[in-house]
Short mmCIF file of C-alpha atoms in Angstrom, two decimals:
data_model
loop_
_atom_site.label_atom_id
_atom_site.label_comp_id
_atom_site.label_asym_id
_atom_site.label_seq_id
_atom_site.Cartn_x
_atom_site.Cartn_y
_atom_site.Cartn_z
CA MET A 1 -20.09 -6.12 -17.27
CA LEU A 2 -19.30 -9.89 -16.92
CA LYS A 3 -16.34 -9.34 -19.27
CA ARG A 4 -15.05 -6.51 -17.02
CA LEU A 5 -15.42 -8.61 -13.92
CA LYS A 6 -13.63 -11.44 -15.59
CA ASN A 7 -10.57 -9.17 -16.25
CA ILE A 8 -10.39 -7.89 -12.62
CA GLY A 9 -7.10 -9.21 -11.40
CA PRO A 10 -3.81 -7.33 -10.63
CA GLY A 11 -5.75 -4.16 -9.55
CA ALA A 12 -7.59 -6.20 -6.90
CA LEU A 13 -4.23 -7.49 -5.62
CA ILE A 14 -2.93 -3.92 -5.43
CA ALA A 15 -6.14 -2.68 -3.61
CA ALA A 16 -5.89 -5.54 -1.16
CA ALA A 17 -2.19 -4.82 -0.52
CA PHE A 18 -2.86 -1.23 0.47
CA ILE A 19 -6.06 -1.94 2.47
CA GLY A 20 -3.97 -3.36 5.27
CA PRO A 21 -4.07 -2.87 9.07
CA GLY A 22 -1.99 0.37 8.40
CA THR A 23 -4.84 1.81 6.34
CA VAL A 24 -7.44 1.08 8.90
CA THR A 25 -5.26 2.49 11.68
CA ALA A 26 -4.21 5.67 9.87
CA CYS A 27 -7.82 6.31 8.53
CA THR A 28 -9.34 5.68 11.97
CA LEU A 29 -6.81 7.94 13.69
CA ALA A 30 -7.33 10.70 11.04
CA GLY A 31 -11.16 10.53 11.55
CA ALA A 32 -11.01 10.22 15.38
CA ASN A 33 -8.55 13.08 15.83
CA TYR A 34 -9.49 15.42 13.06
CA GLY A 35 -12.97 14.63 12.07
CA TYR A 36 -13.66 15.02 8.24
CA THR A 37 -10.85 17.60 7.74
CA LEU A 38 -8.21 15.28 6.22
CA LEU A 39 -10.50 13.48 3.77
CA TRP A 40 -8.95 15.49 1.01
CA ALA A 41 -5.64 13.63 1.60
CA LEU A 42 -7.44 10.31 0.95
CA LEU A 43 -9.08 11.61 -2.17
CA PHE A 44 -5.73 12.91 -3.47
CA ALA A 45 -4.03 9.63 -2.56
CA THR A 46 -6.67 7.52 -4.43
CA ILE A 47 -6.26 9.58 -7.54
CA ALA A 48 -2.53 9.54 -7.29
CA THR A 49 -2.59 5.84 -6.87
CA ILE A 50 -4.64 5.30 -10.00
CA ILE A 51 -2.26 7.66 -11.98
CA LEU A 52 0.89 5.89 -10.91
CA GLN A 53 -0.49 2.33 -11.04
CA GLU A 54 -1.81 2.79 -14.54
CA MET A 55 1.70 3.73 -15.60
CA SER A 56 3.07 0.62 -13.84
CA ALA A 57 0.44 -1.60 -15.38
CA ARG A 58 1.09 -0.07 -18.90
CA LEU A 59 4.82 -0.73 -18.41
CA GLY A 60 4.31 -4.37 -17.50
CA LEU A 61 1.86 -5.09 -20.31
CA VAL A 62 3.79 -3.23 -23.16
CA THR A 63 7.33 -4.32 -22.25
CA GLN A 64 6.56 -7.62 -20.59
CA GLN A 65 9.06 -6.65 -18.00
CA GLY A 66 8.85 -5.45 -14.30
CA LEU A 67 9.78 -1.95 -13.23
CA GLY A 68 13.13 -3.17 -11.70
CA GLU A 69 14.07 -5.04 -14.91
CA THR A 70 13.29 -2.09 -17.06
CA LEU A 71 15.42 0.20 -14.89
CA ARG A 72 18.26 -2.27 -15.08
CA ILE A 73 18.18 -2.28 -18.99
CA MET A 74 17.71 1.55 -19.19
CA LEU A 75 20.65 2.28 -16.89
CA ASN A 76 22.93 -0.59 -18.08
CA GLN A 77 25.45 1.69 -19.79
CA SER A 78 25.17 4.72 -17.35
CA ILE A 79 27.95 5.57 -14.92
CA TRP A 80 25.16 6.22 -12.36
CA LYS A 81 23.89 2.63 -12.61
CA TRP A 82 25.04 1.25 -9.37
CA PRO A 83 24.67 4.39 -7.17
CA LEU A 84 21.05 4.65 -8.43
CA PHE A 85 20.39 1.00 -7.92
CA ALA A 86 21.85 1.18 -4.40
CA LEU A 87 19.63 4.18 -3.62
CA ILE A 88 16.41 2.31 -4.97
CA MET A 89 17.17 -0.96 -3.30
CA VAL A 90 18.18 0.42 0.09
CA ALA A 91 15.28 2.80 0.24
CA LEU A 92 12.84 0.18 -0.91
CA TYR A 93 14.20 -2.55 1.45
CA LEU A 94 14.15 -0.29 4.52
CA GLY A 95 10.75 1.10 3.64
CA ASN A 96 9.31 -2.31 3.24
CA ALA A 97 10.92 -3.62 6.40
CA ALA A 98 9.12 -0.86 8.28
CA TYR A 99 5.94 -1.59 6.34
CA GLU A 100 6.26 -5.41 7.15
CA ALA A 101 6.72 -4.54 10.84
CA GLY A 102 3.38 -2.59 10.63
CA ASN A 103 1.72 -5.59 8.78
CA LEU A 104 2.87 -8.16 11.44
CA SER A 105 1.88 -5.81 14.25
CA GLY A 106 -1.54 -5.33 12.62
CA ALA A 107 -2.21 -9.07 12.22
CA ALA A 108 -1.13 -9.54 15.84
CA LEU A 109 -3.42 -6.77 16.92
CA GLY A 110 -6.25 -8.67 15.17
CA ILE A 111 -5.51 -11.80 17.31
CA ASP A 112 -5.24 -9.50 20.45
CA ALA A 113 -8.64 -8.14 19.74
CA LEU A 114 -10.09 -11.60 19.50
CA THR A 115 -8.46 -12.93 22.59
CA ASP A 116 -7.90 -9.86 24.91
CA ASN A 117 -4.52 -11.33 25.83
CA SER A 118 -1.26 -9.83 27.23
CA GLN A 119 1.79 -8.11 25.64
CA SER A 120 3.67 -11.45 25.72
CA PHE A 121 1.02 -13.11 23.68
CA TYR A 122 1.19 -10.22 21.19
CA ARG A 123 4.91 -11.05 20.75
CA ILE A 124 4.12 -14.81 20.21
CA SER A 125 1.50 -13.83 17.77
CA VAL A 126 4.05 -11.72 15.74
CA ILE A 127 6.44 -14.65 15.60
CA LEU A 128 3.76 -17.18 14.61
CA ILE A 129 2.41 -14.94 11.87
CA SER A 130 5.92 -14.33 10.56
CA LEU A 131 6.60 -18.04 10.43
CA LEU A 132 3.29 -18.64 8.53
CA ALA A 133 3.96 -15.80 6.09
CA GLY A 134 7.61 -17.10 5.62
CA THR A 135 6.47 -20.69 5.01
CA LEU A 136 3.86 -19.66 2.51
CA LEU A 137 6.45 -17.55 0.56
CA TRP A 138 9.22 -20.25 0.64
CA ARG A 139 6.85 -22.98 -0.57
CA GLY A 140 5.20 -20.66 -3.08
CA SER A 141 1.78 -21.64 -1.75
CA TYR A 142 0.59 -18.14 -0.75
CA LYS A 143 -1.74 -18.09 -3.70
CA GLN A 144 -3.76 -20.94 -2.11
CA ILE A 145 -4.91 -18.70 0.79
CA GLU A 146 -4.88 -15.42 -1.18
CA ARG A 147 -8.62 -15.66 -2.03
CA ILE A 148 -9.59 -16.52 1.49
CA LEU A 149 -7.75 -13.55 2.83
CA LEU A 150 -9.21 -11.22 0.19
CA ILE A 151 -12.71 -12.41 1.12
CA LEU A 152 -12.02 -11.68 4.79
CA VAL A 153 -10.62 -8.29 4.13
CA ALA A 154 -13.71 -7.64 1.88
CA LEU A 155 -16.05 -8.50 4.77
CA MET A 156 -14.26 -5.97 7.07
CA ALA A 157 -14.62 -3.34 4.21
CA LEU A 158 -18.27 -4.09 3.95
CA ALA A 159 -18.62 -3.73 7.67
CA PHE A 160 -17.32 -0.23 7.49
CA ILE A 161 -19.47 0.63 4.56
CA ALA A 162 -22.66 -0.64 6.37
CA THR A 163 -21.62 1.25 9.59
CA PHE A 164 -21.00 4.42 7.53
CA ILE A 165 -24.49 4.22 6.36
CA SER A 166 -25.94 3.45 9.82
CA VAL A 167 -24.12 6.23 11.72
CA GLY A 168 -25.50 8.83 9.27
CA PRO A 169 -22.39 11.15 8.88
CA ASN A 170 -22.53 14.82 8.39
CA LEU A 171 -22.57 14.93 4.53
CA SER A 172 -21.83 18.61 4.40
CA ALA A 173 -18.75 18.36 6.51
CA LEU A 174 -17.68 15.25 4.67
CA PHE A 175 -17.89 17.07 1.28
CA LYS A 176 -15.99 19.97 2.66
CA GLY A 177 -13.33 17.71 3.97
CA LEU A 178 -12.96 16.11 0.54
CA THR A 179 -12.75 19.43 -1.39
CA THR A 180 -10.94 21.76 0.94
CA PRO A 181 -7.31 20.82 1.70
CA LYS A 182 -6.35 21.87 5.33
CA ILE A 183 -3.53 20.75 7.51
CA PRO A 184 -4.51 21.41 11.23
CA ASP A 185 -1.78 21.88 13.62
CA GLY A 186 -0.06 18.54 14.45
CA SER A 187 -1.67 16.68 11.61
CA LEU A 188 1.07 16.76 8.98
CA LEU A 189 2.49 13.39 9.96
CA THR A 190 -1.01 11.91 9.67
CA VAL A 191 -1.51 13.48 6.25
CA ILE A 192 1.81 11.92 5.02
CA ALA A 193 0.70 8.60 6.53
CA LEU A 194 -2.60 8.69 4.90
CA ILE A 195 -0.94 9.16 1.49
CA GLY A 196 1.76 6.60 2.29
CA THR A 197 -0.75 3.92 3.29
CA THR A 198 -2.59 4.31 -0.08
CA VAL A 199 0.14 5.16 -2.71
CA VAL A 200 2.34 2.28 -1.56
CA PRO A 201 5.79 2.45 -3.28
CA TYR A 202 6.33 -1.26 -3.55
CA ASN A 203 2.94 -1.67 -5.33
CA LEU A 204 4.47 0.00 -8.32
CA PHE A 205 6.93 -2.87 -8.66
CA LEU A 206 4.28 -5.50 -7.79
CA HIS A 207 1.79 -4.22 -10.34
CA ALA A 208 4.00 -4.37 -13.34
CA SER A 209 5.02 -7.92 -12.60
CA ALA A 210 1.43 -9.00 -11.88
CA VAL A 211 0.11 -7.46 -15.08
CA LYS A 212 2.81 -9.10 -17.41
CA ALA A 213 1.80 -12.43 -15.76
CA LYS A 214 -1.91 -11.99 -16.55
CA TRP A 215 -1.86 -10.30 -19.98
CA SER A 216 0.60 -10.57 -22.91
CA SER A 217 -0.79 -8.32 -25.55
CA VAL A 218 -1.10 -4.45 -25.80
CA ASN A 219 -4.62 -5.20 -27.09
CA ASP A 220 -5.45 -5.89 -23.31
CA LEU A 221 -4.35 -2.33 -22.32
CA ASN A 222 -7.96 -1.13 -21.90
CA HIS A 223 -8.63 -4.16 -19.69
CA ALA A 224 -5.64 -3.46 -17.53
CA ARG A 225 -6.64 0.20 -17.27
CA ALA A 226 -10.17 -0.57 -16.26
CA ASP A 227 -8.93 -3.18 -13.78
CA THR A 228 -6.70 -0.55 -12.24
CA ALA A 229 -9.30 2.20 -12.00
CA THR A 230 -12.13 0.02 -10.78
CA ALA A 231 -10.30 -1.92 -8.01
CA ILE A 232 -8.16 0.98 -6.72
CA GLY A 233 -11.13 3.40 -6.98
CA LEU A 234 -13.15 1.03 -4.79
CA GLY A 235 -10.17 0.66 -2.39
CA GLY A 236 -9.89 4.45 -2.10
CA LEU A 237 -13.66 4.80 -1.48
CA ILE A 238 -13.26 2.23 1.38
CA THR A 239 -10.43 4.32 3.01
CA ILE A 240 -12.69 7.43 2.81
CA LEU A 241 -15.49 5.63 4.45
CA ILE A 242 -13.38 4.25 7.23
CA ALA A 243 -12.09 7.80 8.03
CA SER A 244 -15.67 9.21 7.85
CA THR A 245 -17.07 6.43 10.06
CA ALA A 246 -14.47 7.24 12.66
CA ALA A 247 -15.21 10.89 12.34
CA ALA A 248 -18.95 10.36 12.86
CA SER A 249 -18.60 7.88 15.74
CA ILE A 250 -15.39 8.82 17.61
CA PHE A 251 -14.34 12.38 16.88
CA GLY A 252 -15.08 14.55 19.87
CA SER A 253 -15.79 11.68 22.21
CA GLY A 254 -12.35 11.95 24.00
CA LEU A 255 -11.57 8.34 23.22
CA ASN A 256 -7.70 7.61 22.94
CA ILE A 257 -7.14 5.06 20.23
CA SER A 258 -4.52 2.56 21.56
CA GLY A 259 -5.53 -0.74 20.20
CA ALA A 260 -7.75 -2.65 17.81
CA GLY A 261 -10.39 -2.85 20.49
CA ASP A 262 -10.57 0.98 20.51
CA MET A 263 -10.80 1.16 16.71
CA ALA A 264 -13.66 -1.41 16.90
CA THR A 265 -15.75 1.29 18.74
CA GLN A 266 -16.70 2.83 15.40
CA LEU A 267 -18.43 -0.51 14.36
CA GLU A 268 -20.39 -0.70 17.48
CA PRO A 269 -23.46 1.36 16.26
CA LEU A 270 -24.29 -1.51 13.77
CA PHE A 271 -22.52 -4.62 15.15
CA GLY A 272 -22.56 -4.05 18.91
CA SER A 273 -20.46 -6.56 20.92
CA PHE A 274 -19.61 -8.37 17.73
CA SER A 275 -17.63 -5.36 16.42
CA LYS A 276 -14.39 -6.44 18.19
CA THR A 277 -14.62 -9.86 16.49
CA MET A 278 -15.30 -8.32 13.08
CA LEU A 279 -12.41 -5.96 13.35
CA GLY A 280 -10.09 -8.58 14.78
CA VAL A 281 -10.66 -11.13 11.94
CA GLY A 282 -10.34 -8.31 9.37
CA PHE A 283 -7.16 -6.98 10.98
CA PHE A 284 -5.63 -10.46 11.06
CA ALA A 285 -6.51 -11.12 7.36
CA ALA A 286 -5.40 -7.71 6.19
CA GLY A 287 -2.13 -8.01 8.09
CA LEU A 288 -1.28 -11.41 6.91
CA SER A 289 -2.08 -10.76 3.20
CA SER A 290 0.01 -7.51 3.35
CA SER A 291 2.80 -9.31 5.18
CA ILE A 292 3.00 -11.62 2.19
CA THR A 293 2.84 -8.96 -0.54
CA ALA A 294 5.43 -6.64 0.88
CA PRO A 295 8.28 -9.14 0.87
CA LEU A 296 7.11 -10.49 -2.44
CA ALA A 297 7.33 -6.95 -4.03
CA THR A 298 10.73 -6.36 -2.49
CA ALA A 299 12.06 -9.58 -3.88
CA TYR A 300 10.56 -8.87 -7.33
CA ALA A 301 12.25 -5.45 -7.34
CA MET A 302 15.61 -6.43 -6.14
CA THR A 303 15.89 -9.57 -8.24
CA GLU A 304 14.82 -7.71 -11.37
CA ILE A 305 17.30 -4.90 -10.77
CA LEU A 306 20.14 -7.36 -10.13
CA GLY A 307 19.15 -9.62 -13.06
CA VAL A 308 18.71 -12.76 -11.02
CA LYS A 309 17.22 -15.55 -13.14
CA GLY A 310 14.53 -18.04 -12.01
CA GLY A 311 11.79 -15.62 -10.84
CA THR A 312 9.90 -16.55 -7.73
CA SER A 313 11.39 -19.97 -7.65
CA SER A 314 14.92 -18.91 -7.29
CA ARG A 315 16.61 -19.17 -3.98
CA THR A 316 17.81 -15.58 -4.02
CA PHE A 317 14.22 -14.43 -4.55
CA LYS A 318 13.06 -16.46 -1.55
CA LEU A 319 15.91 -15.33 0.71
CA ILE A 320 15.30 -11.69 0.02
CA ALA A 321 11.61 -12.08 0.85
CA LEU A 322 12.37 -13.93 4.04
CA SER A 323 14.88 -11.31 5.11
CA VAL A 324 12.20 -8.63 4.82
CA ILE A 325 9.94 -10.65 7.08
CA PHE A 326 12.82 -11.22 9.58
CA SER A 327 13.61 -7.38 9.62
CA GLY A 328 9.89 -6.68 10.13
CA VAL A 329 9.78 -9.15 13.05
CA ILE A 330 12.78 -7.37 14.76
CA LEU A 331 11.09 -3.93 14.42
CA ALA A 332 7.67 -5.27 15.65
CA LEU A 333 9.34 -6.79 18.71
CA THR A 334 11.14 -3.57 19.77
CA GLY A 335 8.55 -2.85 22.48
CA ILE A 336 7.28 0.17 20.58
CA LYS A 337 3.35 0.38 20.71
CA PRO A 338 1.96 -1.55 17.71
CA ILE A 339 -0.20 1.52 16.57
CA SER A 340 3.01 3.71 16.60
CA ILE A 341 4.86 1.13 14.43
CA ILE A 342 1.93 0.98 11.95
CA LEU A 343 1.69 4.71 11.61
CA ALA A 344 5.45 5.10 11.39
CA ALA A 345 5.45 2.54 8.53
CA GLN A 346 2.86 4.56 6.62
CA PHE A 347 4.89 7.73 7.19
CA ALA A 348 8.04 6.08 5.91
CA ASN A 349 6.14 4.97 2.72
CA GLY A 350 5.01 8.63 2.19
CA LEU A 351 8.62 9.84 2.31
CA LEU A 352 9.78 7.02 -0.01
CA LEU A 353 6.98 7.66 -2.59
CA PRO A 354 8.48 10.74 -4.39
CA VAL A 355 11.75 8.80 -4.97
CA ILE A 356 10.20 5.77 -6.56
CA ALA A 357 7.61 7.89 -8.48
CA ILE A 358 10.49 9.92 -10.07
CA PHE A 359 12.09 6.75 -11.33
CA LEU A 360 8.84 5.53 -12.63
CA LEU A 361 8.25 8.79 -14.54
CA VAL A 362 11.71 8.50 -16.11
CA VAL A 363 10.96 5.00 -17.31
CA MET A 364 7.62 5.95 -18.71
CA ASN A 365 9.23 8.45 -20.99
CA HIS A 366 11.74 5.93 -22.46
CA LYS A 367 10.74 5.48 -26.09
CA LYS A 368 13.07 2.62 -26.72
CA GLN A 369 11.24 0.49 -24.17
CA LEU A 370 7.68 1.73 -24.60
CA GLY A 371 7.52 3.19 -28.17
CA GLN A 372 4.10 4.89 -28.75
CA TYR A 373 2.93 3.94 -25.28
CA THR A 374 5.22 6.42 -23.52
CA ASN A 375 3.65 9.06 -21.28
CA LYS A 376 1.85 11.95 -22.97
CA TRP A 377 1.85 15.51 -21.68
CA LEU A 378 -1.20 14.81 -19.44
CA GLY A 379 0.36 11.74 -17.77
CA ASN A 380 3.63 13.51 -17.19
CA THR A 381 1.83 16.59 -15.76
CA LEU A 382 -0.22 14.49 -13.38
CA GLY A 383 2.79 12.48 -12.36
CA ILE A 384 4.87 15.64 -11.62
CA ILE A 385 2.04 17.07 -9.60
CA VAL A 386 1.93 13.85 -7.50
CA VAL A 387 5.71 14.02 -6.93
CA MET A 388 5.62 17.73 -6.00
CA VAL A 389 2.76 17.45 -3.53
CA THR A 390 4.25 14.38 -1.74
CA ALA A 391 7.80 15.75 -1.74
CA GLY A 392 6.51 19.13 -0.57
CA LEU A 393 4.68 17.57 2.38
CA GLY A 394 7.79 15.57 3.39
CA ILE A 395 10.06 18.57 3.09
CA ARG A 396 7.69 20.66 5.15
CA LEU A 397 7.63 17.98 7.84
CA ILE A 398 11.41 17.82 7.95
CA MET A 399 11.78 21.59 8.12
CA SER A 400 9.18 21.68 10.86
CA ALA A 401 11.00 18.98 12.84
CA THR A 402 14.28 20.79 12.54
CA GLY A 403 12.87 24.06 13.59
CA MET A 404 13.27 25.62 10.21
CA LEU A 405 9.53 26.33 9.80
#
């Protein structure tokens, strides 16, 4: 047991990256608006995340390369090289810019919940948080506060777990929600957002790079797999508990969720007046930690694809990361409601996921790179199912929006 805990590493980083303010918001809205009905989407998303992140971890460990670097090597002689690179980089950059806006908005909402201040203070908070994230990334000192942020996010997660036990949810309805896929009228965007907030496309790039930094031998493959399954499994359980807590405490009450203070309502059965502070601190920590990992992963992906040398210390790496933060600030300050920005970012992730997952599947079947560690039939089958389900949901939403359905 101690040996397994010692090897927990990159998986915990990935779990912390997807348990951001977007996750809490999307899960709370799902539970508050649809009760336990959409829990199946979170269960699917957790399993899908484990499947895809295991591939990413295996790639990083076996090849000692990131996903972007492997794609560059594979496509080096192809006439489709630059069109495909452009597709990946533009999609990833735009998706992460939207995600960054959600992270900054979430962290600012956390401060807002603590201070009960005005919209102008929210804007100042977004700018200050972006400056802090940018400074930490430029100086490479983000690792110094990473553990503190992880602890704060973990405390918020524990608060939801404790409240879940306290409110006594309807276990029969919960089990039915987990095992019976249903998409009530008007819930399709929420379903895609729930998947997009858990199976985060940029994490596929981040995980491979993090694994190769921690382990250097294929003998550690079992450690990497245990790390992935344990950390992401726990993260997925937390998302299910957040949605279930909201279903038990808010669904049917008529409460309209418009801010972090409203979301804190679900913690009141256990924490009373302290619930707003609890959620505010957790939101700020989750938003700040995710506002660092999103630009970091974008910079990893783009520099690996372009073959930029110097890693995280190169000026190009840092400028790409800062540009993602800047783009996120612009989106966060548009005047759109913060919760709308956060939900839209998760939705964008859900649409981007099939594209990145297809490229990952192609890479994982490349024998020249992975040898005996390429995907077997089961891995490919599960990966294809994930792509088909996520792509199908996206197509259905587009057809519905255009009046074709």
